[in-house]
Coordinates of C-alpha atoms in Angstrom, one line a residue:
M1 CA 18.4 215.8 -37.1
N2 CA 22.1 215.8 -36.3
S3 CA 24.2 216.5 -39.4
R4 CA 27.4 215.5 -37.6
I5 CA 27.3 212.1 -35.8
D6 CA 30.1 211.8 -33.3
T7 CA 28.8 209.0 -31.2
I8 CA 27.4 205.7 -32.6
G9 CA 25.7 202.9 -30.8
I10 CA 25.9 199.3 -32.2
V11 CA 23.5 196.6 -31.1
G12 CA 24.8 193.2 -32.1
T13 CA 28.5 192.6 -31.8
G14 CA 29.0 189.7 -34.2
V15 CA 31.2 189.9 -37.3
M16 CA 29.2 192.7 -38.9
G17 CA 28.7 194.7 -35.7
A18 CA 32.4 194.5 -34.9
G19 CA 33.4 195.4 -38.4
I20 CA 31.3 198.5 -38.3
A21 CA 32.7 199.4 -34.9
Q22 CA 36.2 199.0 -36.3
I23 CA 35.9 201.5 -39.1
A24 CA 34.0 204.0 -36.9
A25 CA 36.6 203.9 -34.2
A26 CA 39.4 204.2 -36.7
A27 CA 37.6 207.3 -38.0
G28 CA 37.7 208.8 -34.5
I29 CA 34.0 208.3 -33.7
K30 CA 33.0 207.1 -30.3
V31 CA 31.3 203.7 -30.4
R32 CA 29.2 202.1 -27.7
L33 CA 28.7 198.4 -28.2
F34 CA 25.8 196.4 -26.8
D35 CA 24.8 192.8 -27.2
A36 CA 22.1 190.9 -25.4
R37 CA 24.5 188.0 -24.9
E38 CA 26.4 188.4 -21.7
G39 CA 30.1 189.2 -22.3
A40 CA 29.7 189.5 -26.1
A41 CA 30.3 193.3 -26.3
Q42 CA 33.5 193.0 -24.2
A43 CA 34.6 190.0 -26.4
A44 CA 34.1 192.2 -29.5
C45 CA 36.3 194.9 -28.0
D46 CA 39.0 192.4 -27.1
G47 CA 38.9 191.1 -30.7
L48 CA 39.2 194.6 -32.1
R49 CA 42.2 195.2 -29.9
A50 CA 43.8 192.2 -31.4
T51 CA 42.9 193.4 -34.9
F52 CA 44.4 196.8 -34.4
D53 CA 47.6 195.2 -32.9
K54 CA 47.9 193.1 -36.1
L55 CA 47.5 196.1 -38.3
V56 CA 50.2 197.9 -36.3
A57 CA 52.5 194.8 -36.7
K58 CA 52.0 194.8 -40.4
G59 CA 52.7 198.5 -40.7
K60 CA 49.2 199.3 -41.9
M61 CA 48.3 201.4 -38.8
K62 CA 50.4 203.6 -36.6
P63 CA 50.5 202.7 -32.9
D64 CA 49.1 206.0 -31.7
A65 CA 46.2 205.6 -34.2
A66 CA 45.4 202.2 -32.9
Q67 CA 45.5 203.4 -29.3
A68 CA 43.2 206.3 -30.2
A69 CA 40.8 203.9 -32.0
M70 CA 40.6 201.6 -28.9
A71 CA 39.9 204.6 -26.7
C72 CA 36.8 205.3 -28.8
L73 CA 35.3 201.8 -28.0
S74 CA 33.1 201.3 -25.1
P75 CA 31.4 197.9 -24.3
E76 CA 28.0 198.4 -22.5
A77 CA 26.1 196.0 -20.3
D78 CA 22.8 198.0 -20.6
I79 CA 21.1 199.2 -23.8
A80 CA 20.1 202.4 -21.9
A81 CA 23.8 203.4 -22.2
L82 CA 23.1 204.2 -25.8
K83 CA 20.8 207.1 -24.9
D84 CA 23.1 209.9 -26.1
C85 CA 24.1 208.3 -29.4
G86 CA 23.4 210.3 -32.5
L87 CA 23.0 207.1 -34.4
V88 CA 22.3 203.5 -33.4
I89 CA 22.9 200.7 -35.9
E90 CA 21.3 197.3 -35.3
A91 CA 23.2 194.3 -36.6
I92 CA 21.3 191.5 -35.1
V93 CA 19.7 188.3 -36.5
E94 CA 18.1 188.7 -40.0
R95 CA 14.5 188.3 -38.7
L96 CA 11.8 190.9 -39.3
D97 CA 10.1 190.5 -35.9
A98 CA 13.4 190.8 -34.0
K99 CA 14.4 193.9 -35.8
Q100 CA 11.0 195.5 -35.4
Q101 CA 11.0 194.9 -31.7
L102 CA 14.6 196.2 -31.3
I103 CA 14.0 199.4 -33.3
A104 CA 10.8 200.1 -31.3
Q105 CA 12.7 199.5 -28.0
L106 CA 15.5 201.9 -29.1
E107 CA 12.9 204.7 -29.7
D108 CA 12.4 204.7 -25.9
V109 CA 16.1 204.9 -25.3
V110 CA 17.6 207.5 -27.7
S111 CA 16.9 211.3 -28.1
A112 CA 14.2 212.6 -30.5
D113 CA 16.7 213.6 -33.1
A114 CA 18.8 210.4 -33.2
I115 CA 18.9 208.1 -36.2
L116 CA 18.0 204.5 -36.0
A117 CA 19.6 202.3 -38.7
T118 CA 19.3 198.7 -39.7
N119 CA 22.1 196.7 -41.3
T120 CA 19.5 194.3 -42.9
S121 CA 20.7 192.7 -46.1
S122 CA 17.3 191.6 -47.4
L123 CA 14.4 192.8 -45.3
S124 CA 12.2 195.8 -46.1
V125 CA 13.3 198.9 -44.3
T126 CA 9.7 200.2 -44.5
A127 CA 8.5 197.0 -42.8
I128 CA 11.1 197.3 -40.0
A129 CA 10.0 200.9 -39.4
V130 CA 6.3 200.5 -39.7
E131 CA 5.5 200.2 -36.0
C132 CA 7.8 203.1 -35.0
R133 CA 6.4 206.4 -33.7
H134 CA 8.9 208.3 -35.8
P135 CA 9.7 206.2 -38.9
K136 CA 11.2 209.3 -40.6
R137 CA 14.4 208.7 -38.7
V138 CA 14.7 205.0 -39.6
A139 CA 16.8 203.9 -42.6
G140 CA 18.9 201.0 -43.9
F141 CA 22.7 201.3 -43.5
H142 CA 23.9 198.0 -45.1
F143 CA 27.6 197.2 -44.9
F144 CA 29.3 194.1 -46.4
N145 CA 31.6 191.6 -44.9
P146 CA 34.4 192.1 -44.2
V147 CA 33.4 195.7 -43.4
P148 CA 36.9 197.3 -43.4
L149 CA 37.8 195.8 -46.8
M150 CA 34.4 196.1 -48.6
R151 CA 34.3 199.9 -48.9
V152 CA 30.7 200.3 -49.9
V153 CA 27.6 200.9 -47.9
E154 CA 24.0 200.9 -49.1
I155 CA 21.8 203.7 -47.7
I156 CA 18.2 202.7 -47.9
P157 CA 15.4 205.1 -47.1
G158 CA 12.1 203.5 -46.3
I159 CA 8.8 205.1 -47.6
A160 CA 8.6 207.4 -44.5
T161 CA 12.4 208.1 -44.1
S162 CA 13.2 211.8 -44.2
E163 CA 15.8 213.3 -46.6
A164 CA 17.7 214.6 -43.6
T165 CA 18.2 211.1 -42.3
T166 CA 19.4 209.9 -45.7
Q167 CA 21.8 212.8 -46.1
A168 CA 23.2 212.3 -42.6
L169 CA 24.0 208.7 -43.4
S170 CA 25.5 209.7 -46.7
D171 CA 27.8 212.2 -45.0
L172 CA 28.8 209.6 -42.4
A173 CA 29.7 207.1 -45.1
K174 CA 32.3 209.5 -46.4
V175 CA 33.7 210.0 -42.9
L176 CA 34.0 206.2 -42.6
G177 CA 35.9 206.0 -45.9
H178 CA 33.1 204.1 -47.7
R179 CA 31.3 204.7 -51.0
G180 CA 27.8 205.4 -49.9
V181 CA 25.0 204.6 -52.5
V182 CA 21.4 205.6 -52.0
V183 CA 19.1 202.7 -52.8
K184 CA 15.4 202.4 -53.2
D185 CA 13.8 200.0 -50.6
T186 CA 13.4 197.0 -52.9
P187 CA 14.3 193.2 -52.5
G188 CA 18.0 192.8 -52.3
F189 CA 18.7 196.5 -52.7
I190 CA 21.5 196.8 -55.3
I191 CA 24.3 194.4 -54.5
N192 CA 22.4 191.3 -53.3
H193 CA 19.9 191.9 -56.1
A194 CA 22.5 192.3 -58.9
G195 CA 24.5 189.3 -57.6
R196 CA 21.7 186.9 -58.3
A197 CA 22.5 186.7 -62.0
Y198 CA 26.0 185.3 -61.6
G199 CA 25.2 182.4 -59.4
T200 CA 21.7 181.4 -60.6
E201 CA 22.8 181.3 -64.2
A202 CA 25.8 179.2 -63.4
L203 CA 23.5 176.8 -61.5
R204 CA 21.2 176.7 -64.5
I205 CA 24.1 175.8 -66.8
V206 CA 25.0 172.8 -64.6
E207 CA 21.3 171.8 -64.3
E208 CA 21.2 171.6 -68.1
G209 CA 24.2 169.2 -68.2
V210 CA 26.3 171.7 -70.2
A211 CA 29.3 171.8 -67.9
S212 CA 30.6 170.7 -64.5
F213 CA 31.1 173.0 -61.5
A214 CA 34.8 173.2 -62.1
Q215 CA 34.4 173.9 -65.8
V216 CA 32.0 176.8 -65.2
D217 CA 34.4 178.2 -62.6
A218 CA 37.4 177.9 -64.9
I219 CA 35.6 179.6 -67.8
L220 CA 34.2 182.5 -65.7
R221 CA 37.4 183.0 -63.8
D222 CA 40.1 182.4 -66.5
A223 CA 38.3 183.5 -69.7
A224 CA 35.6 186.0 -68.5
G225 CA 37.7 187.7 -65.8
F226 CA 35.7 187.2 -62.6
R227 CA 37.9 187.1 -59.5
M228 CA 36.3 183.8 -58.4
G229 CA 34.1 181.2 -60.1
P230 CA 30.5 181.1 -58.9
F231 CA 30.8 177.8 -57.2
E232 CA 34.1 178.8 -55.5
L233 CA 32.2 181.9 -54.3
F234 CA 29.2 179.8 -53.1
D235 CA 31.6 177.7 -51.0
L236 CA 33.3 180.7 -49.6
T237 CA 30.1 182.5 -48.6
G238 CA 28.3 179.4 -47.5
L239 CA 25.1 178.0 -49.1
D240 CA 23.3 178.5 -45.8
V241 CA 23.7 182.3 -46.5
S242 CA 23.4 182.5 -50.3
H243 CA 20.6 180.0 -51.0
P244 CA 18.1 181.5 -48.5
A245 CA 18.9 185.0 -49.9
T246 CA 18.1 183.7 -53.5
R247 CA 14.9 182.2 -52.3
A248 CA 13.8 185.3 -50.5
I249 CA 14.5 187.6 -53.5
F250 CA 12.7 185.1 -55.8
E251 CA 9.6 185.2 -53.5
Q252 CA 9.7 189.0 -53.0
F253 CA 9.7 189.4 -56.8
Y254 CA 6.6 187.1 -57.0
G255 CA 8.4 184.3 -58.9
D256 CA 10.2 186.2 -61.6
P257 CA 12.1 183.4 -63.4
R258 CA 15.3 185.6 -63.5
Y259 CA 15.7 184.9 -59.8
K260 CA 14.7 181.2 -59.8
P261 CA 16.7 179.2 -57.2
S262 CA 18.2 175.8 -58.1
Y263 CA 17.4 172.4 -56.7
I264 CA 21.2 171.7 -56.9
A265 CA 21.8 174.3 -54.1
E266 CA 18.7 173.1 -52.1
Q267 CA 20.1 169.5 -52.1
R268 CA 23.4 170.6 -50.7
V269 CA 21.8 172.7 -48.0
V270 CA 19.7 169.7 -47.0
A271 CA 22.8 167.5 -47.0
R272 CA 24.6 170.2 -44.9
E273 CA 27.3 170.5 -47.6
L274 CA 27.5 174.2 -47.2
G275 CA 31.0 175.0 -48.4
R276 CA 34.3 175.6 -46.7
K277 CA 32.6 176.0 -43.2
T278 CA 31.5 172.3 -43.3
G279 CA 34.5 170.9 -45.2
R280 CA 32.4 170.2 -48.3
G281 CA 30.2 172.1 -50.7
F282 CA 30.5 172.1 -54.5
Y283 CA 34.1 171.1 -53.8
D284 CA 35.7 168.8 -51.1
Y285 CA 38.0 170.7 -48.7
G286 CA 39.2 167.6 -46.9
A287 CA 42.9 166.7 -46.6
A288 CA 42.8 164.5 -49.8
A289 CA 40.6 167.0 -51.8
A290 CA 41.3 167.4 -55.5
S291 CA 42.0 170.8 -57.0
A292 CA 39.0 172.8 -58.0
A293 CA 40.5 173.3 -61.5
P294 CA 39.4 170.9 -64.2
V295 CA 41.9 168.5 -65.5
Q296 CA 43.3 169.5 -68.9
A297 CA 42.6 166.7 -71.4
A298 CA 45.8 165.3 -73.0
A299 CA 46.3 165.6 -76.8
V300 CA 45.0 162.5 -78.5
I301 CA 45.8 163.1 -82.1
N302 CA 49.3 163.4 -83.6
A303 CA 50.1 166.7 -85.3
A304 CA 50.5 165.0 -88.7
E305 CA 47.0 163.6 -88.5
L306 CA 45.2 166.9 -87.7
P307 CA 42.7 167.9 -90.4
P308 CA 42.7 171.3 -92.1
V309 CA 40.5 173.9 -90.5
W310 CA 37.7 175.8 -92.3
I311 CA 36.5 178.8 -90.4
A312 CA 32.9 179.7 -91.0
P313 CA 32.0 183.3 -91.8
S314 CA 30.5 185.3 -88.9
A315 CA 28.4 188.5 -88.9
D316 CA 29.1 188.9 -85.2
F317 CA 32.9 188.5 -84.9
D318 CA 36.0 189.3 -86.8
T319 CA 37.4 185.8 -87.3
A320 CA 41.0 187.0 -88.1
D321 CA 42.1 186.4 -84.5
L322 CA 40.7 182.8 -84.8
A323 CA 42.6 182.3 -88.1
A324 CA 45.8 183.6 -86.4
L325 CA 45.2 181.2 -83.4
V326 CA 44.9 178.2 -85.7
G327 CA 48.1 179.2 -87.4
A328 CA 49.9 179.8 -84.1
C329 CA 48.9 176.3 -83.1
G330 CA 50.4 174.8 -86.3
G331 CA 47.1 174.2 -88.0
A332 CA 46.5 174.3 -91.7
L333 CA 43.7 176.5 -92.9
D334 CA 41.1 175.4 -95.5
H335 CA 40.6 178.6 -97.6
G336 CA 37.8 177.3 -99.7
D337 CA 34.5 179.1 -100.1
S338 CA 33.0 175.9 -98.5
P339 CA 34.7 173.3 -96.3
Q340 CA 36.5 170.4 -98.0
T341 CA 35.6 166.9 -97.2
G342 CA 37.4 166.0 -94.0
S343 CA 38.0 169.5 -92.8
L344 CA 37.3 170.5 -89.2
I345 CA 34.8 173.3 -89.2
L346 CA 35.1 176.1 -86.6
I347 CA 32.0 178.2 -86.0
A348 CA 31.6 181.2 -83.7
P349 CA 28.1 181.4 -82.3
L350 CA 26.7 184.4 -80.4
G351 CA 23.7 183.5 -78.3
E352 CA 23.1 180.3 -80.3
D353 CA 24.0 176.7 -79.6
A354 CA 26.3 174.8 -82.0
T355 CA 23.4 173.0 -83.5
S356 CA 21.4 176.1 -84.5
A357 CA 24.5 177.9 -85.8
A358 CA 25.8 174.9 -87.8
L359 CA 22.4 174.4 -89.5
R360 CA 22.0 178.2 -90.1
L361 CA 25.4 178.3 -91.8
G362 CA 24.8 175.1 -93.8
C363 CA 27.7 173.3 -92.1
D364 CA 28.0 169.6 -91.5
P365 CA 27.1 169.2 -87.8
T366 CA 29.3 166.1 -87.5
R367 CA 32.4 168.2 -88.1
S368 CA 31.3 171.5 -86.6
V369 CA 32.9 172.8 -83.3
G370 CA 31.8 176.1 -81.8
I371 CA 34.4 178.3 -80.2
D372 CA 33.5 181.3 -78.0
L373 CA 35.1 184.4 -79.4
F374 CA 33.1 186.6 -77.1
A375 CA 35.1 185.5 -74.1
G376 CA 38.4 185.7 -75.9
V377 CA 40.8 183.0 -77.0
R378 CA 44.1 184.3 -75.7
S379 CA 44.8 181.6 -73.1
H380 CA 41.5 179.9 -72.3
R381 CA 39.2 178.6 -75.1
T382 CA 35.7 177.3 -74.7
L383 CA 34.5 174.8 -77.2
M384 CA 31.2 173.0 -77.8
G385 CA 29.9 170.6 -80.4
T386 CA 26.5 169.5 -81.7
P387 CA 25.1 166.3 -80.4
A388 CA 26.0 164.8 -83.8
L389 CA 29.7 165.8 -83.6
D390 CA 32.1 163.0 -84.5
A391 CA 34.5 162.2 -81.7
H392 CA 37.5 162.4 -84.1
F393 CA 36.7 166.1 -84.9
A394 CA 36.1 166.9 -81.2
D395 CA 39.6 165.4 -80.4
A396 CA 41.1 167.2 -83.3
A397 CA 39.8 170.6 -82.1
R398 CA 40.9 170.0 -78.5
T399 CA 44.4 168.8 -79.6
L400 CA 45.0 171.6 -82.1
L401 CA 43.9 174.4 -79.8
T402 CA 46.1 173.4 -76.9
R403 CA 49.3 173.1 -78.9
D404 CA 50.4 176.6 -78.0
G405 CA 50.0 175.9 -74.3
G406 CA 46.5 177.4 -74.1
K407 CA 43.8 175.7 -72.1
V408 CA 40.5 174.3 -73.6
T409 CA 37.3 173.6 -71.8
F410 CA 34.9 171.5 -73.9
I411 CA 31.3 171.8 -72.9
G412 CA 28.0 170.4 -74.0
D413 CA 25.9 172.2 -76.6
S414 CA 24.5 175.4 -75.1
T415 CA 22.8 178.6 -76.2
G416 CA 25.4 181.2 -75.5
F417 CA 28.2 179.0 -74.2
V418 CA 28.9 179.8 -70.5
A419 CA 30.5 183.3 -70.5
Q420 CA 28.0 184.8 -72.9
R421 CA 25.1 183.6 -70.9
V422 CA 26.4 184.7 -67.6
L423 CA 27.7 188.1 -68.6
A424 CA 24.6 189.0 -70.6
M425 CA 22.4 188.1 -67.5
V426 CA 24.7 190.1 -65.2
V427 CA 24.5 193.2 -67.5
N428 CA 20.8 192.8 -68.2
L429 CA 19.9 192.6 -64.5
A430 CA 21.9 195.7 -63.7
G431 CA 19.9 197.4 -66.4
E432 CA 16.7 196.3 -64.8
I433 CA 17.9 197.8 -61.5
A434 CA 18.5 201.0 -63.3
Q435 CA 15.2 200.9 -65.1
Q436 CA 13.4 200.5 -61.8
R437 CA 15.2 203.6 -60.5
I438 CA 16.5 201.6 -57.5
A439 CA 19.7 203.6 -57.8
S440 CA 21.5 205.8 -60.3
P441 CA 23.5 203.9 -63.0
Q442 CA 26.8 205.1 -61.7
D443 CA 25.9 204.1 -58.1
I444 CA 24.8 200.7 -59.4
D445 CA 28.1 200.3 -61.3
D446 CA 30.2 201.4 -58.3
A447 CA 28.3 199.4 -55.7
V448 CA 28.5 196.1 -57.7
R449 CA 32.1 196.5 -58.6
I450 CA 33.2 197.2 -55.0
G451 CA 30.7 194.9 -53.3
L452 CA 31.0 191.9 -55.5
G453 CA 34.6 192.3 -56.7
Y454 CA 33.8 192.4 -60.4
P455 CA 36.6 193.7 -62.6
K456 CA 34.2 196.4 -63.8
G457 CA 30.8 197.7 -62.9
P458 CA 28.2 195.7 -64.9
L459 CA 27.0 198.6 -67.0
S460 CA 30.5 199.7 -67.9
W461 CA 31.4 196.1 -68.6
G462 CA 28.4 195.9 -70.9
D463 CA 29.5 199.0 -72.7
S464 CA 33.1 197.6 -73.2
L465 CA 31.8 194.2 -74.4
G466 CA 29.2 195.8 -76.7
A467 CA 25.6 196.5 -75.6
D468 CA 24.5 195.4 -79.0
K469 CA 26.1 192.0 -78.5
M470 CA 24.5 191.7 -75.1
L471 CA 21.1 192.3 -76.7
S472 CA 21.8 189.8 -79.4
I473 CA 22.8 187.1 -76.9
L474 CA 19.7 187.4 -74.9
T475 CA 17.4 187.9 -77.9
R476 CA 18.7 184.7 -79.5
I477 CA 18.7 182.6 -76.3
H478 CA 15.1 183.8 -75.6
A479 CA 14.0 182.9 -79.1
L480 CA 15.6 179.5 -79.0
T481 CA 14.5 178.5 -75.5
G482 CA 11.3 180.4 -75.1
D483 CA 12.3 180.9 -71.5
P484 CA 11.2 184.4 -70.2
R485 CA 14.3 184.3 -67.9
Y486 CA 16.3 185.6 -70.9
R487 CA 14.0 188.4 -72.0
P488 CA 16.1 191.5 -72.6
G489 CA 15.1 194.4 -70.3
P490 CA 14.0 197.8 -71.7
W491 CA 17.1 199.5 -70.3
L492 CA 19.5 197.3 -72.3
R493 CA 17.2 197.1 -75.4
R494 CA 16.7 200.8 -75.8
R495 CA 20.3 201.8 -75.2
A496 CA 21.7 199.1 -77.5
T497 CA 19.3 200.0 -80.2
L498 CA 20.0 203.8 -79.9
G499 CA 23.8 203.3 -79.6
L500 CA 23.9 204.8 -76.1
S501 CA 26.0 203.9 -73.2
L502 CA 24.3 201.7 -70.6
L503 CA 25.2 204.4 -68.1
H504 CA 23.1 206.9 -70.0
E505 CA 20.2 208.4 -68.1
E506 CA 17.3 210.0 -70.0
Q507 CA 16.0 213.3 -69.0
P508 CA 12.9 213.0 -66.7
A509 CA 9.6 213.7 -68.3
S510 CA 8.0 217.0 -67.2
R511 CA 5.2 216.5 -64.7
H512 CA 3.6 219.9 -65.5

């Protein structure tokens, strides 16, 4: 097996194939491109020339470096021209039979010590290699779009892949300037697997009538800190890509409810409302389209008519910040041991709905408004009421908590609000990936942070938010709903109970 790969073949010169060719050529590696479509390889090279020219014009690449990179690219009309490549990467259609046939064909083209890699995003590497004469040299080498910007690559050994093959691809990832993570051959690998929690839980929240698409996006973007809301992300990626991936992972995990797809996404796929590419998805991208941001409700109660505010005690949160917020908004605090008649009651549920929390605390559900202290209240506040909430107190809470210029999103009653549910599911699923030894905890954290653009890796994020709080959220949602989707995984439960970091790996048991 070649430890140093200086010539790469790429079969399939679409967006992914061209992206891989770009970073390889920029790293000084010779790249031979082949595509079964006549003229496609040459078109990819022409496109890369234009890309390098733009980088030079922006000062992001020196002219001589661009010229050297272009000299590394060679479009080929015959697959036989890949015969002396130390590595060939297939980046063709995501179909098992097509990839199996191509890899088998390449075995007759390349030398005995060449590596054959698949850029599959969801298919089993073991299944792709099963018909090969030498499956030990076949592995997954999964990049993300756009390849030059998403600096992470999953290296996936199949059951028969040799350690030498895995190591050679790990070494190459460093040369290409990407963070290589070695991943067990499982459905969705790391990044597509971990990414299921964000979108599927958001869809479930809308299914339950808790909040609108725009409200969920605003909360998760502006309060929780995600770069994009899930529905904005769905529209950017395209539901024709994300929904089939969700269905495939759900089926490959034999119907585990944590991966359950949504009928909401299915309906839009059927209607061909796929997102930006079709002009309409969860949002309308036509000329007269409204902003994706929810409209801020206007104040409806005069300041003089605002009721005093009684803050319910909480075993989960320090409510001093909430008291300070009420004061900053010009509200009067009710300091009694119990709320006075007519006071607005603010409660801070963790993993509960407003109904359960109000009854547990002995608070009047017609005056009780839940506020999510877990997501923070600095500039964006999430509120929810019980079904019995009097409209006057809902209006009072909304009016009061926007008087300092902050934004309020008022949602329906929900176990765990929006941010609590989604963040706990993201962290729990990352823990499950670690528990299954799909990859190391640090590799999981790095891969998800880079590949999905999260502000932190999910395990580090869970540590910073409090693993004990994550466990409480899921335990309470599970108890209140009975839905096995919310069962805490052993990785999260054990580390939260023991007070350990979610990145902590236990010592392997002796096999002697």
